[in-house]
Amino acid sequence: MNVINAVAERPDTAKATTYDAIIIGAGISGMFMLYRLRELGMTARVFEMGTNVGGTWYWNRYPGARFDSESWTYGYSFSKELMQEWDWKEHFSPQPDTLEYLNHVADKFDLRRDMQFRSTVTSAHWDDAANQWHVTLEGGQKATSRFLFTAVGILSAHTLPAIPGRESFQGPAYHPARWPHTPVDFTGKRVGIIGTGATAIQAIPEIAKQAKQLTVFQRRPNWAAPLHNSKISKEEMEKIKARYDEIYAYCATTPMWFIHQMDHRKTLEVPKEEREAFWEKLYAEPGFGIWLGNFRDIGTDEEAAAAISEFIANKIRQRVKDPKVAEKLIPKDHPFASRRVPLESGYFEAYNRDNVRLVDTLNDETIECITPQGIRTNKQDYEFDILIYATGFDGVTGAFDRIDIRGTNRVRLKDAWAESPRTYLGMLAEGFPNMLMVLGPHTARGNIPQAIEHSVQFQTGMLKFMQEHNYTHVETRPEQVDEWTQTVIKAAEPLLSSKVDSWQTGVNRNVDGRTVRRVLGYNGNGVHFRRLTDQVAKDGYKEFSFR
Ligand code: NAP
């Protein structure tokens, strides 16, 4: 059976076909971009594949899906009114609440009237003579616009495992990023899950509570640390609301725009006892402190990374009863924090349950194929009622690759970026005029909604500048692209994460050609990035070429 797709209906049809701007995607980026473009008096149309707003939080409805960043730092901050009227219920918001929040935003600002759902953009071609983009949707509908905004997200191009026989499985199979809109009932079911990334780490403890048996196929284990989620009381929420200005101002001073600030001491210069006490404290606290509030050099120094890795490994050993299983769950090929750290709620304890078993497909047995009944390894056949492919995404550039985007001289973006993306600030690509990327490759990310707001503010600020000067065409200059690409590559060099395969380094063996590491984000300090972009704006966007 094929993987179940949550959306199977035909596209709506729009009345008008020419707009000032077309926005691809109705997630956090597309929603805010639409809001700001309207303020500039522009006509805009959002084309969205799904049946409603929400992007990541629309698609990823799997059990256990939730923020692992503090809710009250992870929403929109552009509207004080919105901030004051919305109550987060938990410190790390579960997916249904987040989707409700995004629907509330869409209602409040009446965003849906300029959105067309069930509409997949298949191509976007630049027409130099007409100074506009021609966009085609699946089904043939066409639209044109002066500006094209890609609000496609960095983790939206989900990938299924390249394992033979996938189509033959007779039961339902799901990718978490295409989870059905009605809950999946695991009661009494034998469930197999492939993958142990952040998604699986959230889903496994929840599925384990219901399923008759859950078998986890792990290739490489991931480091993970406790989330320590809790409810937010009414009184606590009022206090948070009163401090919003202070909270967001503080986030803007941290390298990744989160509430956590790195500790500038060097790990090994801190006496062992003090260091361990610090780590104990971080491990017991909610959120990303253990990663983003840790000693700064754990991300760059191998010995420092080995020390924190050993600390976390011991935590896994303490939490998992079977020492053999514990060892299998401890990564040996990369240190802690060299891949994006998943935060978990009872992930390791799930392996103490009688109905959960771990299959180590790196050391013990290898998956040979999917069969009509389940999964065959070189050692045995496993039978399942339900399969879950928690096999991740073609990160950052994947969503771009899936659209036939052509710029000047019909050059394909996919070809231009074949080896590696090249952009200026992650916002414009050379040879693709009037195409602005909200979370493009090589931009600063960290706290994603904050990064989105910053990017949208910068880009709409530039559009305002263009309106004031009667410009209708913007391009980036080759020398700016060269310089920014070098800056981005240099910023990634000292990082241990650059030496590890992950979606962040662009490696995904389920996608043809995605075996070589690339730099896909700006890993420098977000504070510097803000400063730089603010300066570019202040100086009249001299780095861009307008006409
Ligand atoms: P992921 O981290 O890339 O994990 C994919 C998993 O599937 C890995 O364990 C991978 O093994 C395995 N896999 C892939 N193809 C396979 C194959 N053919 N055979 C066997 N195993 C295979 O993807 P993800 O878990 O979806 O997470 C991606 C990112 O989404 C996260 O890093 C995070 O940034 C984001 N995310 C965020 C949240 C949140 O904010 N709360 C939650 C979930 C995800 P290998 O490691 O060996 O390749």
Coordinates of C-alpha atoms and ligand atoms in Angstrom, one line a residue:
M1 CA 0.0 0.0 0.0
N2 CA 1.2 3.5 -0.8
V3 CA 1.9 6.0 1.9
I4 CA -1.3 7.7 2.9
N5 CA -1.5 11.3 1.7
A6 CA -3.6 13.6 3.8
V7 CA -4.7 15.7 0.8
A8 CA -6.3 14.2 -2.1
E9 CA -8.8 16.7 -3.3
R10 CA -8.7 18.9 -6.5
P11 CA -7.3 22.4 -6.4
D12 CA -9.7 25.4 -6.0
T13 CA -9.7 27.9 -8.8
A14 CA -8.8 31.5 -8.3
K15 CA -10.7 34.3 -9.9
A16 CA -7.9 36.7 -10.8
T17 CA -4.6 35.4 -12.2
T18 CA -2.3 38.4 -12.0
Y19 CA -0.9 39.7 -8.7
D20 CA 1.8 41.9 -7.5
A21 CA 3.1 39.0 -5.5
I22 CA 2.7 35.2 -5.4
I23 CA 3.7 33.5 -2.2
I24 CA 4.3 29.8 -2.2
G25 CA 3.2 28.3 1.1
A26 CA 0.8 29.2 3.9
G27 CA 3.0 28.4 6.9
I28 CA 4.4 30.8 9.4
S29 CA 6.4 32.5 6.6
G30 CA 3.7 32.8 4.0
M31 CA 1.1 34.0 6.5
F32 CA 3.3 36.8 7.8
M33 CA 4.5 37.8 4.3
L34 CA 0.9 38.1 3.1
Y35 CA 0.1 40.3 6.1
R36 CA 3.1 42.7 5.4
L37 CA 2.5 42.8 1.6
R38 CA -1.1 43.9 2.3
E39 CA 0.2 46.7 4.4
L40 CA 2.2 47.8 1.4
G41 CA -1.0 47.9 -0.6
M42 CA 0.1 45.0 -2.8
T43 CA -2.1 42.4 -4.3
A44 CA -0.9 39.0 -3.3
R45 CA -2.0 35.4 -3.7
V46 CA -0.8 32.5 -1.5
F47 CA -0.7 29.0 -3.1
E48 CA -0.7 26.3 -0.5
M49 CA -0.5 22.5 -1.1
G50 CA -2.5 21.7 2.1
T51 CA -6.2 22.4 2.8
N52 CA -5.5 25.1 5.4
V53 CA -2.8 27.3 7.0
G54 CA 0.0 26.1 9.3
G55 CA 2.8 24.6 7.1
T56 CA 4.9 22.4 9.3
W57 CA 2.2 22.5 12.0
Y58 CA -0.5 21.6 9.5
W59 CA 1.4 18.6 8.1
N60 CA 3.1 17.1 11.1
R61 CA 0.2 15.7 13.1
Y62 CA 1.9 12.6 14.4
P63 CA 1.5 11.6 18.0
G64 CA 3.8 13.5 20.3
A65 CA 4.5 16.4 17.9
R66 CA 5.1 19.6 19.8
F67 CA 7.4 22.6 20.0
D68 CA 10.7 21.9 21.6
S69 CA 11.3 25.6 22.0
E70 CA 9.5 27.6 24.6
S71 CA 6.1 28.4 23.2
W72 CA 6.2 32.0 24.5
T73 CA 9.4 32.7 22.5
Y74 CA 8.2 30.8 19.4
G75 CA 5.1 32.7 18.2
Y76 CA 4.7 35.8 16.1
S77 CA 6.0 38.9 17.9
F78 CA 4.9 41.5 15.3
S79 CA 1.5 42.2 16.9
K80 CA 1.3 43.1 20.6
E81 CA -2.5 42.6 20.4
L82 CA -2.0 39.1 19.2
M83 CA 0.5 38.3 21.9
Q84 CA -1.7 39.7 24.6
E85 CA -4.8 37.8 23.5
W86 CA -3.3 34.4 23.0
D87 CA -2.7 32.1 25.9
W88 CA -0.2 29.3 25.5
K89 CA -1.3 26.3 27.4
E90 CA 2.0 24.5 27.7
H91 CA 5.6 25.6 27.9
F92 CA 6.2 23.5 24.8
S93 CA 3.1 23.7 22.7
P94 CA 1.6 20.5 21.3
Q95 CA 0.9 20.5 17.6
P96 CA -2.9 20.8 17.9
D97 CA -2.6 23.9 20.0
T98 CA 0.0 25.4 17.7
L99 CA -2.2 24.7 14.7
E100 CA -5.1 26.3 16.6
Y101 CA -2.9 29.4 17.2
L102 CA -2.0 29.7 13.5
N103 CA -5.7 29.4 12.5
H104 CA -6.4 32.1 15.1
V105 CA -3.8 34.3 13.4
A106 CA -5.3 33.6 10.0
D107 CA -8.8 34.5 11.3
K108 CA -7.7 37.6 13.1
F109 CA -6.0 39.1 10.1
D110 CA -8.5 37.6 7.6
L111 CA -5.6 36.0 5.7
R112 CA -7.5 33.2 4.0
R113 CA -9.2 35.5 1.5
D114 CA -5.9 35.8 -0.4
M115 CA -5.0 32.1 -0.1
Q116 CA -5.8 29.2 -2.4
F117 CA -5.5 25.8 -0.8
R118 CA -5.0 22.4 -2.4
S119 CA -2.7 24.2 -4.8
T120 CA 0.7 22.8 -5.5
V121 CA 3.0 25.1 -7.5
T122 CA 4.8 23.0 -10.0
S123 CA 6.8 25.7 -11.9
A124 CA 7.8 29.3 -11.7
H125 CA 9.4 30.8 -14.7
W126 CA 10.9 34.3 -14.9
D127 CA 10.0 36.4 -17.9
D128 CA 12.6 39.1 -18.4
A129 CA 10.7 41.0 -21.1
A130 CA 7.5 41.2 -19.1
N131 CA 9.4 41.6 -15.8
Q132 CA 7.3 39.0 -14.1
W133 CA 7.0 35.4 -12.9
H134 CA 4.7 32.9 -14.5
V135 CA 3.6 30.3 -12.1
T136 CA 1.8 27.0 -12.9
L137 CA 0.0 24.8 -10.5
E138 CA -0.6 21.1 -10.6
G139 CA -3.7 20.7 -12.7
G140 CA -2.6 23.5 -15.1
Q141 CA -3.9 26.7 -13.4
K142 CA -1.6 29.6 -14.2
A143 CA -0.9 32.9 -12.5
T144 CA 1.6 35.8 -13.0
S145 CA 3.2 38.2 -10.6
R146 CA 5.9 40.8 -10.4
F147 CA 7.4 39.2 -7.2
L148 CA 7.7 35.6 -6.2
F149 CA 8.1 34.8 -2.5
T150 CA 9.2 31.3 -1.6
A151 CA 7.8 30.5 1.9
V152 CA 8.4 26.8 1.5
G153 CA 10.0 26.0 4.8
I154 CA 13.3 24.2 5.5
L155 CA 11.8 20.8 6.4
S156 CA 8.8 20.4 4.1
A157 CA 10.1 18.1 1.4
H158 CA 9.6 14.8 3.3
T159 CA 11.5 11.7 2.1
L160 CA 10.5 8.1 2.2
P161 CA 13.2 5.4 2.7
A162 CA 14.8 4.2 -0.4
I163 CA 14.2 0.5 0.6
P164 CA 13.0 -2.0 -2.1
G165 CA 9.5 -3.3 -1.8
R166 CA 8.1 -0.2 -0.2
E167 CA 5.0 -0.2 -2.4
S168 CA 4.2 -3.9 -1.5
F169 CA 3.3 -3.4 2.2
Q170 CA -0.3 -4.3 2.6
G171 CA -1.1 -2.4 5.8
P172 CA -1.3 1.4 6.2
A173 CA 2.1 3.2 6.1
Y174 CA 2.6 6.7 7.2
H175 CA 5.3 9.4 7.0
P176 CA 4.9 11.7 10.0
A177 CA 4.9 14.8 7.7
R178 CA 1.8 13.4 5.9
W179 CA 0.0 12.2 9.0
P180 CA -3.8 11.7 8.6
H181 CA -6.2 14.3 10.0
T182 CA -8.0 11.7 12.0
P183 CA -6.0 10.0 14.8
V184 CA -4.4 6.7 14.0
D185 CA -5.6 4.0 16.4
F186 CA -2.6 1.8 17.4
T187 CA -4.6 -0.3 19.9
G188 CA -3.8 -3.9 19.6
K189 CA -1.5 -3.2 16.6
R190 CA 2.0 -4.4 15.8
V191 CA 3.8 -1.2 14.6
G192 CA 7.2 -0.9 12.9
I193 CA 8.9 2.5 12.8
I194 CA 12.0 3.3 10.7
G195 CA 14.1 6.2 11.9
T196 CA 15.2 7.7 15.2
G197 CA 15.4 11.4 14.5
A198 CA 13.7 14.2 16.4
T199 CA 10.3 13.1 14.9
A200 CA 10.6 9.5 15.9
I201 CA 12.0 10.5 19.3
Q202 CA 8.7 12.4 20.0
A203 CA 6.4 9.8 18.5
I204 CA 7.9 6.6 19.9
P205 CA 6.9 7.1 23.6
E206 CA 3.4 8.0 22.6
I207 CA 2.9 5.1 20.2
A208 CA 4.4 2.7 22.7
K209 CA 1.6 3.6 25.2
Q210 CA -1.0 2.3 22.8
A211 CA 0.5 -0.3 20.4
K212 CA 0.5 -4.0 21.2
Q213 CA 4.1 -4.0 20.0
L214 CA 6.4 -1.3 18.7
T215 CA 9.6 -2.2 16.9
V216 CA 12.1 0.6 16.3
F217 CA 14.5 0.2 13.4
Q218 CA 17.4 2.4 14.3
R219 CA 20.3 3.1 11.8
R220 CA 22.3 5.8 13.6
P221 CA 21.2 6.7 17.2
N222 CA 20.7 10.3 18.0
W223 CA 21.7 12.2 21.2
A224 CA 18.6 13.5 22.9
A225 CA 17.9 15.3 26.2
P226 CA 14.7 15.8 28.3
L227 CA 12.2 18.4 27.3
H228 CA 10.6 18.8 30.8
N229 CA 7.4 20.2 29.4
S230 CA 4.7 21.5 31.8
K231 CA 1.4 23.3 31.7
I232 CA 1.2 27.1 31.9
S233 CA -1.3 28.4 34.5
K234 CA -3.4 31.5 33.9
E235 CA -1.3 33.4 36.4
E236 CA 2.0 32.3 34.8
M237 CA 0.7 33.3 31.4
E238 CA -0.2 36.7 32.6
K239 CA 3.3 37.1 34.0
I240 CA 4.8 36.0 30.7
K241 CA 2.6 38.5 28.8
A242 CA 3.7 41.3 31.0
R243 CA 7.4 40.4 30.2
Y244 CA 7.0 39.8 26.4
D245 CA 9.0 42.9 25.4
E246 CA 11.8 41.9 27.7
I247 CA 11.7 38.2 26.6
Y248 CA 11.9 39.0 22.9
A249 CA 14.5 41.7 23.4
Y250 CA 16.6 39.1 25.2
C251 CA 16.2 36.5 22.5
A252 CA 17.5 39.1 20.0
T253 CA 20.7 39.2 21.9
T254 CA 21.5 35.5 21.8
P255 CA 23.3 33.8 18.9
M256 CA 20.3 31.8 17.8
W257 CA 17.5 34.1 19.0
F258 CA 16.4 31.6 21.7
I259 CA 16.0 32.3 25.4
H260 CA 19.2 30.4 26.0
Q261 CA 22.6 32.1 26.2
M262 CA 25.9 30.2 25.6
D263 CA 28.3 30.0 28.6
H264 CA 31.6 31.5 27.4
R265 CA 33.8 29.5 29.7
K266 CA 35.8 26.7 28.1
T267 CA 34.5 23.3 29.1
L268 CA 37.8 21.8 30.2
E269 CA 39.0 24.9 32.0
V270 CA 36.0 24.5 34.4
P271 CA 36.9 22.0 37.2
K272 CA 35.2 18.6 36.6
E273 CA 32.9 18.8 39.6
E274 CA 31.7 22.3 38.8
R275 CA 31.2 21.3 35.1
E276 CA 29.2 18.2 36.0
A277 CA 27.1 20.2 38.5
F278 CA 26.4 22.7 35.7
W279 CA 25.4 20.0 33.3
E280 CA 23.2 18.3 35.9
K281 CA 21.4 21.6 36.3
L282 CA 21.0 22.1 32.6
Y283 CA 19.8 18.5 32.1
A284 CA 17.1 19.0 34.8
E285 CA 15.9 22.3 33.2
P286 CA 13.2 22.6 30.4
G287 CA 14.2 23.2 26.8
F288 CA 17.4 23.7 24.9
G289 CA 19.6 24.9 27.8
I290 CA 21.7 21.7 27.7
W291 CA 22.5 22.5 24.0
L292 CA 22.3 26.3 23.6
G293 CA 23.1 27.3 27.2
N294 CA 26.0 25.0 27.4
F295 CA 29.7 25.9 27.3
R296 CA 30.3 27.5 23.9
D297 CA 33.1 25.2 22.8
I298 CA 31.1 21.9 22.9
G299 CA 30.2 22.7 19.3
T300 CA 33.8 23.3 18.1
D301 CA 36.2 21.5 20.4
E302 CA 36.5 17.7 20.1
E303 CA 37.6 17.1 23.7
A304 CA 34.8 19.4 25.1
A305 CA 32.3 17.6 22.9
A306 CA 33.6 14.2 24.1
A307 CA 33.1 15.3 27.8
I308 CA 29.5 16.4 27.4
S309 CA 28.8 13.4 25.2
E310 CA 30.0 11.1 28.1
F311 CA 27.8 13.0 30.5
I312 CA 24.7 12.5 28.3
A313 CA 25.7 8.8 27.6
N314 CA 25.7 8.2 31.3
K315 CA 22.3 9.6 31.6
I316 CA 21.1 7.2 28.9
R317 CA 22.8 4.4 30.8
Q318 CA 20.9 5.4 34.0
R319 CA 17.6 5.7 32.2
V320 CA 17.6 2.5 30.1
K321 CA 17.4 -0.7 32.2
D322 CA 19.0 -3.1 29.7
P323 CA 22.6 -2.1 29.4
K324 CA 22.9 -3.6 25.9
V325 CA 20.0 -1.6 24.7
A326 CA 21.4 1.5 26.4
E327 CA 24.7 1.1 24.5
K328 CA 22.9 0.8 21.2
L329 CA 21.0 4.0 21.9
I330 CA 24.3 5.9 22.5
P331 CA 25.7 7.5 19.4
K332 CA 29.3 6.6 18.8
D333 CA 29.9 8.2 15.4
H334 CA 29.2 11.9 16.3
P335 CA 29.3 13.9 19.5
F336 CA 26.4 15.5 21.4
A337 CA 25.1 18.7 19.7
S338 CA 26.8 18.0 16.3
R339 CA 23.3 17.2 14.9
R340 CA 20.2 19.1 15.9
V341 CA 19.5 17.9 19.4
P342 CA 16.0 16.4 19.8
L343 CA 14.3 17.0 23.1
E344 CA 12.3 14.1 24.4
S345 CA 9.6 13.1 26.9
G346 CA 10.2 9.6 28.1
Y347 CA 12.0 8.5 24.9
F348 CA 14.7 6.4 26.7
E349 CA 12.2 4.9 29.2
A350 CA 10.1 3.7 26.3
Y351 CA 12.7 1.1 25.7
N352 CA 12.1 -0.3 29.3
R353 CA 8.6 -1.3 28.2
D354 CA 7.9 -5.0 27.4
N355 CA 6.1 -4.0 24.2
V356 CA 9.0 -2.0 22.7
R357 CA 12.1 -3.5 21.0
L358 CA 15.0 -1.9 19.3
V359 CA 16.5 -3.3 16.1
D360 CA 20.0 -1.9 15.5
T361 CA 20.3 -1.9 11.7
L362 CA 23.8 -0.5 11.7
N363 CA 25.5 -3.2 13.8
D364 CA 23.2 -6.2 14.3
E365 CA 21.1 -6.7 11.1
T366 CA 20.4 -4.8 7.9
I367 CA 17.1 -4.0 6.4
E368 CA 16.9 -5.8 3.0
C369 CA 13.4 -4.9 1.9
I370 CA 9.8 -4.1 2.8
T371 CA 7.5 -7.0 2.3
P372 CA 3.7 -7.2 2.1
Q373 CA 3.7 -8.2 5.8
G374 CA 6.4 -6.0 7.1
I375 CA 10.2 -5.7 7.1
R376 CA 12.8 -8.2 6.1
T377 CA 16.3 -7.9 7.5
N378 CA 19.3 -10.2 6.7
K379 CA 18.4 -12.1 9.9
Q380 CA 14.6 -12.3 10.0
D381 CA 11.1 -11.3 8.8
Y382 CA 9.2 -8.9 11.0
E383 CA 5.4 -8.7 10.6
F384 CA 3.5 -5.4 11.2
D385 CA 0.0 -4.1 11.0
I386 CA 1.2 -0.5 10.5
L387 CA 4.5 1.0 9.3
I388 CA 5.9 4.4 10.0
Y389 CA 8.6 6.0 7.9
A390 CA 10.1 8.6 10.2
T391 CA 12.8 9.1 7.7
G392 CA 13.1 12.8 7.6
F393 CA 13.3 15.5 4.9
D394 CA 15.4 16.7 2.0
G395 CA 16.3 19.7 4.1
V396 CA 16.4 23.3 3.1
T397 CA 16.9 23.0 -0.7
G398 CA 14.5 20.0 -1.2
A399 CA 11.4 22.1 -1.4
F400 CA 13.0 24.3 -4.0
D401 CA 14.2 21.3 -6.0
R402 CA 10.6 20.0 -6.2
I403 CA 9.5 23.1 -8.1
D404 CA 10.7 23.8 -11.6
I405 CA 12.1 27.3 -10.9
R406 CA 13.7 29.1 -13.8
G407 CA 15.4 32.5 -13.8
T408 CA 17.1 34.6 -16.4
N409 CA 17.9 32.7 -19.6
R410 CA 15.7 29.9 -18.3
V411 CA 18.4 28.6 -16.0
R412 CA 17.0 26.1 -13.5
L413 CA 17.5 26.9 -9.8
K414 CA 18.1 23.2 -9.2
D415 CA 21.0 23.3 -11.7
A416 CA 22.4 26.6 -10.4
W417 CA 22.4 25.0 -6.9
A418 CA 23.4 21.5 -8.0
E419 CA 26.6 21.5 -6.0
S420 CA 25.6 24.0 -3.3
P421 CA 23.2 26.9 -2.9
R422 CA 24.5 30.4 -3.6
T423 CA 22.6 33.3 -2.3
Y424 CA 22.9 36.8 -0.8
L425 CA 21.8 36.6 2.8
G426 CA 19.8 33.6 2.0
M427 CA 17.2 35.9 0.5
L428 CA 18.0 36.3 -3.2
A429 CA 19.8 34.0 -5.7
E430 CA 21.9 35.2 -8.5
G431 CA 20.0 35.2 -11.8
F432 CA 16.5 34.9 -10.2
P433 CA 15.2 38.5 -10.2
N434 CA 12.3 39.5 -8.0
M435 CA 12.4 36.1 -6.2
L436 CA 12.7 36.5 -2.5
M437 CA 13.2 33.6 -0.2
V438 CA 11.8 33.8 3.4
L439 CA 13.9 31.0 4.9
G440 CA 16.2 30.4 2.0
P441 CA 19.5 28.5 2.2
H442 CA 22.4 30.4 3.8
T443 CA 20.2 32.6 6.0
A444 CA 20.4 32.8 9.8
R445 CA 17.8 30.5 11.4
G446 CA 17.9 29.4 15.0
N447 CA 14.5 30.3 16.4
I448 CA 12.6 29.8 13.3
P449 CA 9.6 32.1 13.8
Q450 CA 12.0 34.9 14.8
A451 CA 14.1 34.2 11.7
I452 CA 11.0 34.3 9.6
E453 CA 9.9 37.6 11.1
H454 CA 13.3 39.1 10.5
S455 CA 13.5 37.9 7.0
V456 CA 10.0 39.2 6.1
Q457 CA 10.7 42.6 7.7
F458 CA 13.9 42.9 5.8
Q459 CA 12.3 42.0 2.5
T460 CA 9.1 44.1 2.8
G461 CA 11.3 46.9 4.0
M462 CA 13.2 46.6 0.7
L463 CA 9.9 46.5 -1.3
K464 CA 8.8 49.7 0.4
F465 CA 12.1 51.2 -0.6
M466 CA 11.4 50.0 -4.2
Q467 CA 7.9 51.5 -4.1
E468 CA 9.3 54.9 -3.0
H469 CA 11.9 54.9 -5.8
N470 CA 9.6 53.5 -8.5
Y471 CA 11.7 50.3 -8.9
T472 CA 10.0 47.2 -10.1
H473 CA 13.0 44.9 -10.5
V474 CA 15.6 43.7 -7.9
E475 CA 18.6 41.5 -8.4
T476 CA 21.5 40.5 -6.3
R477 CA 25.0 41.2 -7.5
P478 CA 27.4 38.3 -8.3
E479 CA 30.1 39.8 -6.0
Q480 CA 27.7 39.9 -3.1
V481 CA 26.7 36.3 -3.7
D482 CA 30.3 35.3 -3.8
E483 CA 31.1 37.1 -0.7
W484 CA 28.1 35.9 1.3
T485 CA 28.7 32.3 0.1
Q486 CA 32.3 32.5 1.4
T487 CA 31.1 34.0 4.7
V488 CA 28.7 31.2 5.2
I489 CA 31.2 28.5 4.3
K490 CA 33.8 30.1 6.6
A491 CA 31.3 30.3 9.5
A492 CA 30.6 26.6 9.2
E493 CA 34.3 25.5 9.1
P494 CA 35.0 25.4 12.8
L495 CA 31.8 23.5 13.7
L496 CA 31.8 19.8 14.5
S497 CA 28.3 19.7 13.1
S498 CA 29.9 20.4 9.6
K499 CA 31.7 17.1 9.8
V500 CA 28.6 15.0 10.4
D501 CA 26.0 13.8 7.9
S502 CA 22.5 15.2 8.6
W503 CA 19.7 17.1 7.0
Q504 CA 21.6 20.2 8.2
T505 CA 24.6 19.3 6.1
G506 CA 22.4 18.3 3.2
V507 CA 22.9 14.6 3.2
N508 CA 19.9 12.4 2.6
R509 CA 20.7 9.0 1.0
N510 CA 17.0 8.6 0.1
V511 CA 17.4 11.3 -2.5
D512 CA 19.5 10.9 -5.6
G513 CA 22.8 12.9 -5.5
R514 CA 22.4 13.9 -1.8
T515 CA 25.4 12.1 -0.5
V516 CA 27.9 15.1 -0.3
R517 CA 27.9 17.5 2.6
R518 CA 26.9 21.1 1.9
V519 CA 26.6 24.2 4.0
L520 CA 22.9 25.0 4.1
G521 CA 22.6 27.6 6.7
Y522 CA 24.4 30.6 8.1
N523 CA 25.9 29.3 11.3
G524 CA 27.4 32.6 12.4
N525 CA 26.0 34.7 15.2
G526 CA 22.4 35.7 14.7
V527 CA 23.1 39.0 16.4
H528 CA 25.7 39.8 13.8
F529 CA 23.3 38.8 11.1
R530 CA 20.6 41.1 12.4
R531 CA 23.2 43.9 12.6
L532 CA 24.4 43.3 9.1
T533 CA 20.9 43.3 7.5
D534 CA 19.8 46.3 9.5
Q535 CA 22.9 48.2 8.2
V536 CA 22.1 47.1 4.6
A537 CA 18.6 48.5 5.0
K538 CA 19.9 51.7 6.6
D539 CA 22.3 52.3 3.8
G540 CA 19.6 52.0 1.2
Y541 CA 20.1 48.4 0.0
K542 CA 23.2 49.4 -2.0
E543 CA 24.2 45.7 -2.3
F544 CA 21.2 45.0 -4.5
S545 CA 20.7 46.2 -8.1
F546 CA 17.4 47.9 -8.8
R547 CA 15.7 49.2 -11.9
Ligands
NAP1 P1 15.9 13.1 10.7 O1 16.4 13.8 12.0 O2 16.6 13.3 9.5 O3 15.8 11.6 11.0 C1 15.5 10.6 10.0 C2 15.8 9.3 10.6 O4 15.5 8.3 9.6 C3 17.2 9.0 11.0 O5 17.3 8.3 12.1 C4 17.8 8.3 9.8 O6 18.9 7.5 10.1 C5 16.6 7.4 9.4 N1 16.5 7.0 8.1 C6 16.4 7.7 7.0 N2 16.4 7.0 5.9 C7 16.6 5.7 6.3 C8 16.7 4.5 5.6 N3 16.6 4.4 4.3 N4 16.8 3.4 6.3 C9 16.9 3.4 7.7 N5 16.8 4.6 8.4 C10 16.7 5.7 7.7 O7 14.4 13.5 10.5 P2 13.3 14.0 11.5 O8 13.3 13.1 12.7 O9 12.0 14.1 10.8 O10 13.8 15.4 12.0 C11 14.2 16.4 11.1 C12 14.3 17.7 11.8 O11 12.9 18.2 11.9 C13 14.9 17.7 13.1 O12 16.3 17.7 13.2 C14 14.3 19.0 13.6 O13 15.0 20.1 13.2 C15 12.9 19.0 13.0 N6 11.9 18.6 14.0 C16 11.6 19.4 15.0 C17 10.7 19.1 15.9 C18 10.3 20.1 16.9 O14 10.6 21.2 16.9 N7 9.6 19.7 17.9 C19 10.2 17.8 15.9 C20 10.6 16.9 14.9 C21 11.4 17.3 14.0 P3 20.4 8.1 9.9 O15 20.6 9.0 11.0 O16 21.3 6.9 10.0 O17 20.4 8.7 8.6

